[in-house]
mmCIF file of C-alpha atoms and ligand atoms in Angstrom:
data_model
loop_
_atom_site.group_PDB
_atom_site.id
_atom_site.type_symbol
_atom_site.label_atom_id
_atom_site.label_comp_id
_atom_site.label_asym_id
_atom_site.label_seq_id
_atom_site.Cartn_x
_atom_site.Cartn_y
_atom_site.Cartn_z
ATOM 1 C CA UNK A 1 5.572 2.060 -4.259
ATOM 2 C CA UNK A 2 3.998 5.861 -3.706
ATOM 3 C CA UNK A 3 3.297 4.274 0.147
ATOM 4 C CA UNK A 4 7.025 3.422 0.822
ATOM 5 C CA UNK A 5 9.312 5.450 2.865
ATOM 6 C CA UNK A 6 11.477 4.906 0.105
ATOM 7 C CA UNK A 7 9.778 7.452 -1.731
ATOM 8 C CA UNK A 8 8.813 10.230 0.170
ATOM 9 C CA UNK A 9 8.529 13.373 -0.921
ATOM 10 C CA UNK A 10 10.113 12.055 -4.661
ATOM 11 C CA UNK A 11 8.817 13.646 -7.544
ATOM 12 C CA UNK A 12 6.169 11.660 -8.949
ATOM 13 C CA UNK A 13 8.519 11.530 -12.112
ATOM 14 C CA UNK A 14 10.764 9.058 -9.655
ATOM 15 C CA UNK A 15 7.972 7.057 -9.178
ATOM 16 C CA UNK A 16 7.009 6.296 -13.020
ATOM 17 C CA UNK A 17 10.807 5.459 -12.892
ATOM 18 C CA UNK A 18 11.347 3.249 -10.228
ATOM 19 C CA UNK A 19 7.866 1.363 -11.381
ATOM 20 C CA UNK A 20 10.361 0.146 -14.459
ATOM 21 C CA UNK A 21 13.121 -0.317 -12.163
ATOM 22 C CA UNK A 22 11.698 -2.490 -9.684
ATOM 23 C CA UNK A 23 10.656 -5.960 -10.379
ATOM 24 C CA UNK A 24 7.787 -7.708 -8.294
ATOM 25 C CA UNK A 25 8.275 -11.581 -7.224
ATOM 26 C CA UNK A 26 5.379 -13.694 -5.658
ATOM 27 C CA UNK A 27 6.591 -15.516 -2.796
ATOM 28 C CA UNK A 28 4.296 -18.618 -0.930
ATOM 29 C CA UNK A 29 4.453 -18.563 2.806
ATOM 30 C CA UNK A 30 7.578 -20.628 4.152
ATOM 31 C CA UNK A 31 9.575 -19.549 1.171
ATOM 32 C CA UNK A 32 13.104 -18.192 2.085
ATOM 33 C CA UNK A 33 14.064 -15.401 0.209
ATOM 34 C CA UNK A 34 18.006 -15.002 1.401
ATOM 35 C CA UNK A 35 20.085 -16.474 4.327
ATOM 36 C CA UNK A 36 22.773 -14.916 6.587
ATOM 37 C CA UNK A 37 25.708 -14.736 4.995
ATOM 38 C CA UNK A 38 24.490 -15.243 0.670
ATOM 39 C CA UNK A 39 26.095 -12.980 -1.381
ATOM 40 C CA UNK A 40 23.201 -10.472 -3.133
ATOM 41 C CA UNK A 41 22.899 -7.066 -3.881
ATOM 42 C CA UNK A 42 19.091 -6.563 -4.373
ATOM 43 C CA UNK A 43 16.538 -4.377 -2.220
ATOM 44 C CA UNK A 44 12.939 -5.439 -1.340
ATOM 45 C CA UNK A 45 10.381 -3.426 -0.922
ATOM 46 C CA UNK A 46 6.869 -5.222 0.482
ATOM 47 C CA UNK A 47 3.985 -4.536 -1.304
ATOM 48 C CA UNK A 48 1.616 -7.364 0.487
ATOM 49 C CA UNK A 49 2.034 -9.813 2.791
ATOM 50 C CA UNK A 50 4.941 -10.203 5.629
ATOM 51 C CA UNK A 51 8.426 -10.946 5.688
ATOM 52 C CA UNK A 52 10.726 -12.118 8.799
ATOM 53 C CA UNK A 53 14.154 -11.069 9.284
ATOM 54 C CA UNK A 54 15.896 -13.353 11.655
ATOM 55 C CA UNK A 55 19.386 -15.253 12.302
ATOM 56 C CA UNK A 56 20.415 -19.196 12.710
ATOM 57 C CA UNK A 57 23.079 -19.709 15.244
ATOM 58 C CA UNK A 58 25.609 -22.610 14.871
ATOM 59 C CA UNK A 59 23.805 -23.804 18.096
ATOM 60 C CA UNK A 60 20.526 -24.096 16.008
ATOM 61 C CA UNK A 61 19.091 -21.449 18.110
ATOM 62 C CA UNK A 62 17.284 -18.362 16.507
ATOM 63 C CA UNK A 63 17.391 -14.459 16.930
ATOM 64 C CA UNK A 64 14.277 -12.845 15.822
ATOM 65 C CA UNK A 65 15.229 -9.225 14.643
ATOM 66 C CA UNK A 66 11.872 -8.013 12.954
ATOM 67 C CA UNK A 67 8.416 -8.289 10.999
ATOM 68 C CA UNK A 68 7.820 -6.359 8.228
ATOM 69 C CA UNK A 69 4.896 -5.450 6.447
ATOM 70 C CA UNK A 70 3.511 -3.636 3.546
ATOM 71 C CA UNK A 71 5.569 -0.799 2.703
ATOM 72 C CA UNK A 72 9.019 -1.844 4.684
ATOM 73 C CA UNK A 73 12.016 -2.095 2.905
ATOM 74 C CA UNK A 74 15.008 -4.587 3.246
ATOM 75 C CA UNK A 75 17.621 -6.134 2.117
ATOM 76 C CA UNK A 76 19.484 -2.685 1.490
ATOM 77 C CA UNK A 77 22.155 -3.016 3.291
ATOM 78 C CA UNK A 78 24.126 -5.705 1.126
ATOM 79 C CA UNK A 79 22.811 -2.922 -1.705
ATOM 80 C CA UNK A 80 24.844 -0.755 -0.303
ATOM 81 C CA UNK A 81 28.035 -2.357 0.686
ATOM 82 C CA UNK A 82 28.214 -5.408 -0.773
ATOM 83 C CA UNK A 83 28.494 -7.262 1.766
ATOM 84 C CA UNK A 84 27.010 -10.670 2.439
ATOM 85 C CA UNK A 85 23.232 -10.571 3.614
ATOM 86 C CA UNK A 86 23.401 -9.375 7.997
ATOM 87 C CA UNK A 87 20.325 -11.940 8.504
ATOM 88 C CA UNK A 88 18.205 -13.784 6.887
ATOM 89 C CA UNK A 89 14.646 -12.944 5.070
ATOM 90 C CA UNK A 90 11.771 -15.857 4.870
ATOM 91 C CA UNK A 91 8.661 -15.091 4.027
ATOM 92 C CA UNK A 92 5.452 -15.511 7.092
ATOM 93 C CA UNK A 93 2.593 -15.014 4.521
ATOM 94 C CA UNK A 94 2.261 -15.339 0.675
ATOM 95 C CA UNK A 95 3.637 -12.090 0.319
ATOM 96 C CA UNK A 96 4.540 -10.121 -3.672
ATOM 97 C CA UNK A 97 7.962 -8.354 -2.931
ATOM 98 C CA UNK A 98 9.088 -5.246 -5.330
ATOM 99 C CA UNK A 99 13.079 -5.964 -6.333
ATOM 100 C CA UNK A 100 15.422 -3.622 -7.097
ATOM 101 C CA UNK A 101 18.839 -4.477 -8.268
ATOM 102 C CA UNK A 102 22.192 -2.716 -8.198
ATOM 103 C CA UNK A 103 21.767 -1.087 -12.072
ATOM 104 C CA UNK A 104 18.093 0.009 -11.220
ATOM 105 C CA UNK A 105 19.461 1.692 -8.063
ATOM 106 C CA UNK A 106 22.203 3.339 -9.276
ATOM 107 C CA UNK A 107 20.227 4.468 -12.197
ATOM 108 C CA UNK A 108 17.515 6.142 -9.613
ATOM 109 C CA UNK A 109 19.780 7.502 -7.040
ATOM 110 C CA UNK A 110 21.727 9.681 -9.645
ATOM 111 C CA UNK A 111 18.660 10.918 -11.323
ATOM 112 C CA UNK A 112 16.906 11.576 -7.635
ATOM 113 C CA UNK A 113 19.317 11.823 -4.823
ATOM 114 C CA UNK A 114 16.256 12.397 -2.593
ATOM 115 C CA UNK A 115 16.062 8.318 -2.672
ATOM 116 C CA UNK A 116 19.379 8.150 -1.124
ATOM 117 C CA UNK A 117 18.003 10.431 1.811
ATOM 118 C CA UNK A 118 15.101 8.853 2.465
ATOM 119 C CA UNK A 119 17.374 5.086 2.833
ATOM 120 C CA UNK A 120 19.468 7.194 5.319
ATOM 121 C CA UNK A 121 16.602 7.477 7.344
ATOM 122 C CA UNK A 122 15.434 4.027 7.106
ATOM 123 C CA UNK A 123 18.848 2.872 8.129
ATOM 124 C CA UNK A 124 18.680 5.886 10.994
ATOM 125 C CA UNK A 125 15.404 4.359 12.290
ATOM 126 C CA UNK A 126 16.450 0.966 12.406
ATOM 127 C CA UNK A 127 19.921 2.054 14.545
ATOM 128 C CA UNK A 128 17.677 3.762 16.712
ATOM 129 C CA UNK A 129 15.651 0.323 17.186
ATOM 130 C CA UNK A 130 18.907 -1.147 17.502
ATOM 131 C CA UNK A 131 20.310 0.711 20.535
ATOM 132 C CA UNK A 132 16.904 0.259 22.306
ATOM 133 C CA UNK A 133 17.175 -3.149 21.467
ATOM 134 C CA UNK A 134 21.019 -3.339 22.982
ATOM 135 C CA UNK A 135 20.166 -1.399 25.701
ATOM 136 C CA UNK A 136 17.292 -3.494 27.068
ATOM 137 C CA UNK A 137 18.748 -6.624 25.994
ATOM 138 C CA UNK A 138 22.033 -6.245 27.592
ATOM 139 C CA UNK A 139 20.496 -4.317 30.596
ATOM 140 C CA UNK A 140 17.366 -5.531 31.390
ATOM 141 C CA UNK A 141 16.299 -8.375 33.111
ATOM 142 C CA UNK A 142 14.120 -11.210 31.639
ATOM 143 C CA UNK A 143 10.635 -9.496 32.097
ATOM 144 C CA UNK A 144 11.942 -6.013 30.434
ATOM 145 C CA UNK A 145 13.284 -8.169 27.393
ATOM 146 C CA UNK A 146 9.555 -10.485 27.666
ATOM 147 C CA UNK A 147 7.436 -7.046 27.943
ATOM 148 C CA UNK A 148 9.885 -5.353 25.033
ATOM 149 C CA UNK A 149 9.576 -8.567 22.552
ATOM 150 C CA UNK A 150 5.505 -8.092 23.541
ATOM 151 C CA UNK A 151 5.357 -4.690 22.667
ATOM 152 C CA UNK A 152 7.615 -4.796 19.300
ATOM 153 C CA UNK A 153 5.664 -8.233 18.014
ATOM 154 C CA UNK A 154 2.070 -5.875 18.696
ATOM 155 C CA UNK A 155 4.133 -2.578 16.534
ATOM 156 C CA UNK A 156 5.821 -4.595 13.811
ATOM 157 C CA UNK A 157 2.766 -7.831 13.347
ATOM 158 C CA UNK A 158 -0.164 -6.574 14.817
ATOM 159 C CA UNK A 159 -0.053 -2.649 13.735
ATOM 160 C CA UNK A 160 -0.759 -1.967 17.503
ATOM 161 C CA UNK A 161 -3.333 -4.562 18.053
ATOM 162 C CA UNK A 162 -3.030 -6.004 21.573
ATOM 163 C CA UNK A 163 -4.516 -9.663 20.994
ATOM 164 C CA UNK A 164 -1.181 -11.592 19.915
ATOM 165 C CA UNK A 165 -1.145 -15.072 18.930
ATOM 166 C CA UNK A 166 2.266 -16.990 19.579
ATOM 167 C CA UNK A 167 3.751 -19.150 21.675
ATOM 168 C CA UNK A 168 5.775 -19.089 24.174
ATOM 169 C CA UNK A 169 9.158 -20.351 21.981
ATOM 170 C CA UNK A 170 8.468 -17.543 19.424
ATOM 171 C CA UNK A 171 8.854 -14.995 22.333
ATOM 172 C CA UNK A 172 11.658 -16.314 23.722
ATOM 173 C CA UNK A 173 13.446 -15.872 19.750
ATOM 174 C CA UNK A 174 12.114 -12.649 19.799
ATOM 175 C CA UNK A 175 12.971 -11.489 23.796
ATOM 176 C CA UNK A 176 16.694 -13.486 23.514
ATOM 177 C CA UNK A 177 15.831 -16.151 26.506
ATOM 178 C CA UNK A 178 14.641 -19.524 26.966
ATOM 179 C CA UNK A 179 11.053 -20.901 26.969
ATOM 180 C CA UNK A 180 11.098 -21.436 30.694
ATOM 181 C CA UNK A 181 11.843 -17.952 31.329
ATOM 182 C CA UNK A 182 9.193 -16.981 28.770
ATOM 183 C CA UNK A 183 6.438 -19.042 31.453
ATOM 184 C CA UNK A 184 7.214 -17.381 34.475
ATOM 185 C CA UNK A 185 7.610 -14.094 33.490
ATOM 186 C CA UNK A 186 4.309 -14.579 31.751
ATOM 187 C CA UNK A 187 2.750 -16.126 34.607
ATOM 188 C CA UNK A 188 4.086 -12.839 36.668
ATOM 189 C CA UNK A 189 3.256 -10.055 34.329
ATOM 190 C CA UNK A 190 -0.244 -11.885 34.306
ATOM 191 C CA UNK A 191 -0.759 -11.679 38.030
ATOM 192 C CA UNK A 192 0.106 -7.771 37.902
ATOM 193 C CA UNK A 193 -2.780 -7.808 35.524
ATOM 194 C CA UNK A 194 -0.405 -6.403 32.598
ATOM 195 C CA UNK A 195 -1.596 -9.086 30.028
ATOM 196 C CA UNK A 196 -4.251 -11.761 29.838
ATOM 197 C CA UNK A 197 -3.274 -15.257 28.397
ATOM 198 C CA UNK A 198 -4.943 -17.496 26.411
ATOM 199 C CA UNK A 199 -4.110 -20.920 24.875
ATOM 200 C CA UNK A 200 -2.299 -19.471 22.292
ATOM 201 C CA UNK A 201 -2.753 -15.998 22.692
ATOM 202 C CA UNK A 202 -1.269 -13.109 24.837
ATOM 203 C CA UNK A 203 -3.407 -9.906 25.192
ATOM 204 C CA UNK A 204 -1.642 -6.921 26.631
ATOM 205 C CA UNK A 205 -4.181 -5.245 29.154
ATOM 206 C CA UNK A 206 -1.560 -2.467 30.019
ATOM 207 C CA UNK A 207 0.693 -1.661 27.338
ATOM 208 C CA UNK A 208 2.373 1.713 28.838
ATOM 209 C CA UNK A 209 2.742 -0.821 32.317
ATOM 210 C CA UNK A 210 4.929 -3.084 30.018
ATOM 211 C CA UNK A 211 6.716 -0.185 28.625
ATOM 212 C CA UNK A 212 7.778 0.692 32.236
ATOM 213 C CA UNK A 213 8.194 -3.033 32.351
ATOM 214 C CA UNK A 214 10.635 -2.875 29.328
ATOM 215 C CA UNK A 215 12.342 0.182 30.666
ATOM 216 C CA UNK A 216 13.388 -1.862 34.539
ATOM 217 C CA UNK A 217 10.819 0.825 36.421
ATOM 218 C CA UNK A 218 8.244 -1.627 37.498
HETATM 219 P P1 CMP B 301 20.950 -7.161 4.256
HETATM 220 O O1 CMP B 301 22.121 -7.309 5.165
HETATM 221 O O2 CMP B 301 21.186 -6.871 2.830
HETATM 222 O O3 CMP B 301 20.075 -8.497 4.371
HETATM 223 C C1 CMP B 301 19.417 -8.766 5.606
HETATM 224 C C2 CMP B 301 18.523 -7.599 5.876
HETATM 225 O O4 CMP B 301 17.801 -7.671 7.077
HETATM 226 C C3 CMP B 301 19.366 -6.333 6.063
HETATM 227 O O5 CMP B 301 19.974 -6.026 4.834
HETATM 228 C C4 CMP B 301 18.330 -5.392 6.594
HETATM 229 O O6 CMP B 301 17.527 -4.908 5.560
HETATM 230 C C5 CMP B 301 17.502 -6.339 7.461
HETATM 231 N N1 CMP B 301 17.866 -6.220 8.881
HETATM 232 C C6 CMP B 301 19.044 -6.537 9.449
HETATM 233 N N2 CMP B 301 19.004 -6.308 10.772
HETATM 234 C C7 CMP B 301 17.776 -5.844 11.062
HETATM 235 C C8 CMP B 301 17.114 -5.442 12.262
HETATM 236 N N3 CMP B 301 17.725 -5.476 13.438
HETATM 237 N N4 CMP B 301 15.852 -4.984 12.155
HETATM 238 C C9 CMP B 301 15.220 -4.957 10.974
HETATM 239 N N5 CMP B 301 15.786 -5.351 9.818
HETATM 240 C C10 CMP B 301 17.043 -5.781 9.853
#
């Protein structure tokens, strides 16, 4: 828990707290913890293994919105408005996930309103990621949306590591466009020498070239 944004710069008093408050939960790979749209009120809190946050369309097809790893909170948003659950959360690898439920949280925000501030900023951070998001998505063409999806899956599953293992339908979740579009923008951004493919496997030779990719200036 000390590792989580959650709890920066909380008295360690908070900590010894929230260690009653929270409960952890084992979770196999596959297993879904909430859907879009279930009514809940808990926060997560990763303490091993990795969690994807994504969303079904009535069409069957799938938005990708994030990875998250050890330390990464979610889930808080229904905590905080009680509103039904913005996406859905199933689990990638056997992961053990920290709970907190509404009593626990109210019961730690009053005693340390520092909590509070640090979920602003999660909640600031992920807007941020947000507009990006918007901004290429609704701006860019396919390869900016391709080379943004590449760069986000190396951030949020490969903690900057530029060997990537998917395929080609998992990037077009993550970029918002279709499979074929995934191939030839591949194929391009491989003949600029920007990534290296594999069976399998993307590498990204050029990661600040796909940022310029991302941004529509090359
Ligand atoms: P909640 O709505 O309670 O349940 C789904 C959770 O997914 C949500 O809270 C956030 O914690 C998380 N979430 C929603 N949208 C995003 C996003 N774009 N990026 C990362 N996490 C998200």
């Amino acid at each position: 828990l000390a590792q989580t944004p959650l709890f920066q710069g909380v008295p360690e008093a908070a900590l010894q707290v929230a260690r009653e408050a929270f409960v952890a939960r084992s979770y196999p790979a596959g297993k879904l913890i909430f859907e879009a749209g279930d009514l809940g009120a808990a926060l997560y809190v990763v303490q091993s293994g990795k969690v994807r946050i994504y969303r079904t369309y009535f069409d069957g097809r799938e938005r990708m919105f994030a990875y998250l790893g050890p330390g990464e909170v979610f889930g808080e948003m229904s905590l905080l408005d009680d509103q039904p659950r913005s996406a859905s959360a199933e689990v990638v690898e056997d992961a053990v996930l920290l709970v907190l439920y509404q009593d626990g949280y109210w019961s730690l925000v009053r005693r340390y309103p520092e909590i509070l501030h640090n979920l602003a900023v999660i909640l600031a951070k992920r807007l941020r990621e947000a507009d990006l998001e918007l901004e290429v998505l609704s701006f860019e063409e396919a390869r900016g949306r391709v080379a943004y999806a590449l760069i986000k899956l190396s951030r949020q599953l490969y903690n900057g590591g530029n060997k990537l293992r998917l395929t080609h339908m998992e990037l077009a979740q993550l970029s918002g466009t279709s499979r074929e579009t995934v191939t030839r923008v591949l194929h391009a951004l491989r003949d600029e020498e920007l990534v290296k493919l594999g069976s399998g496997s993307v590498e990204l030779l050029d990661p600040s070239g796909l940022e310029e990719v991302m941004l529509g200036l090359r």
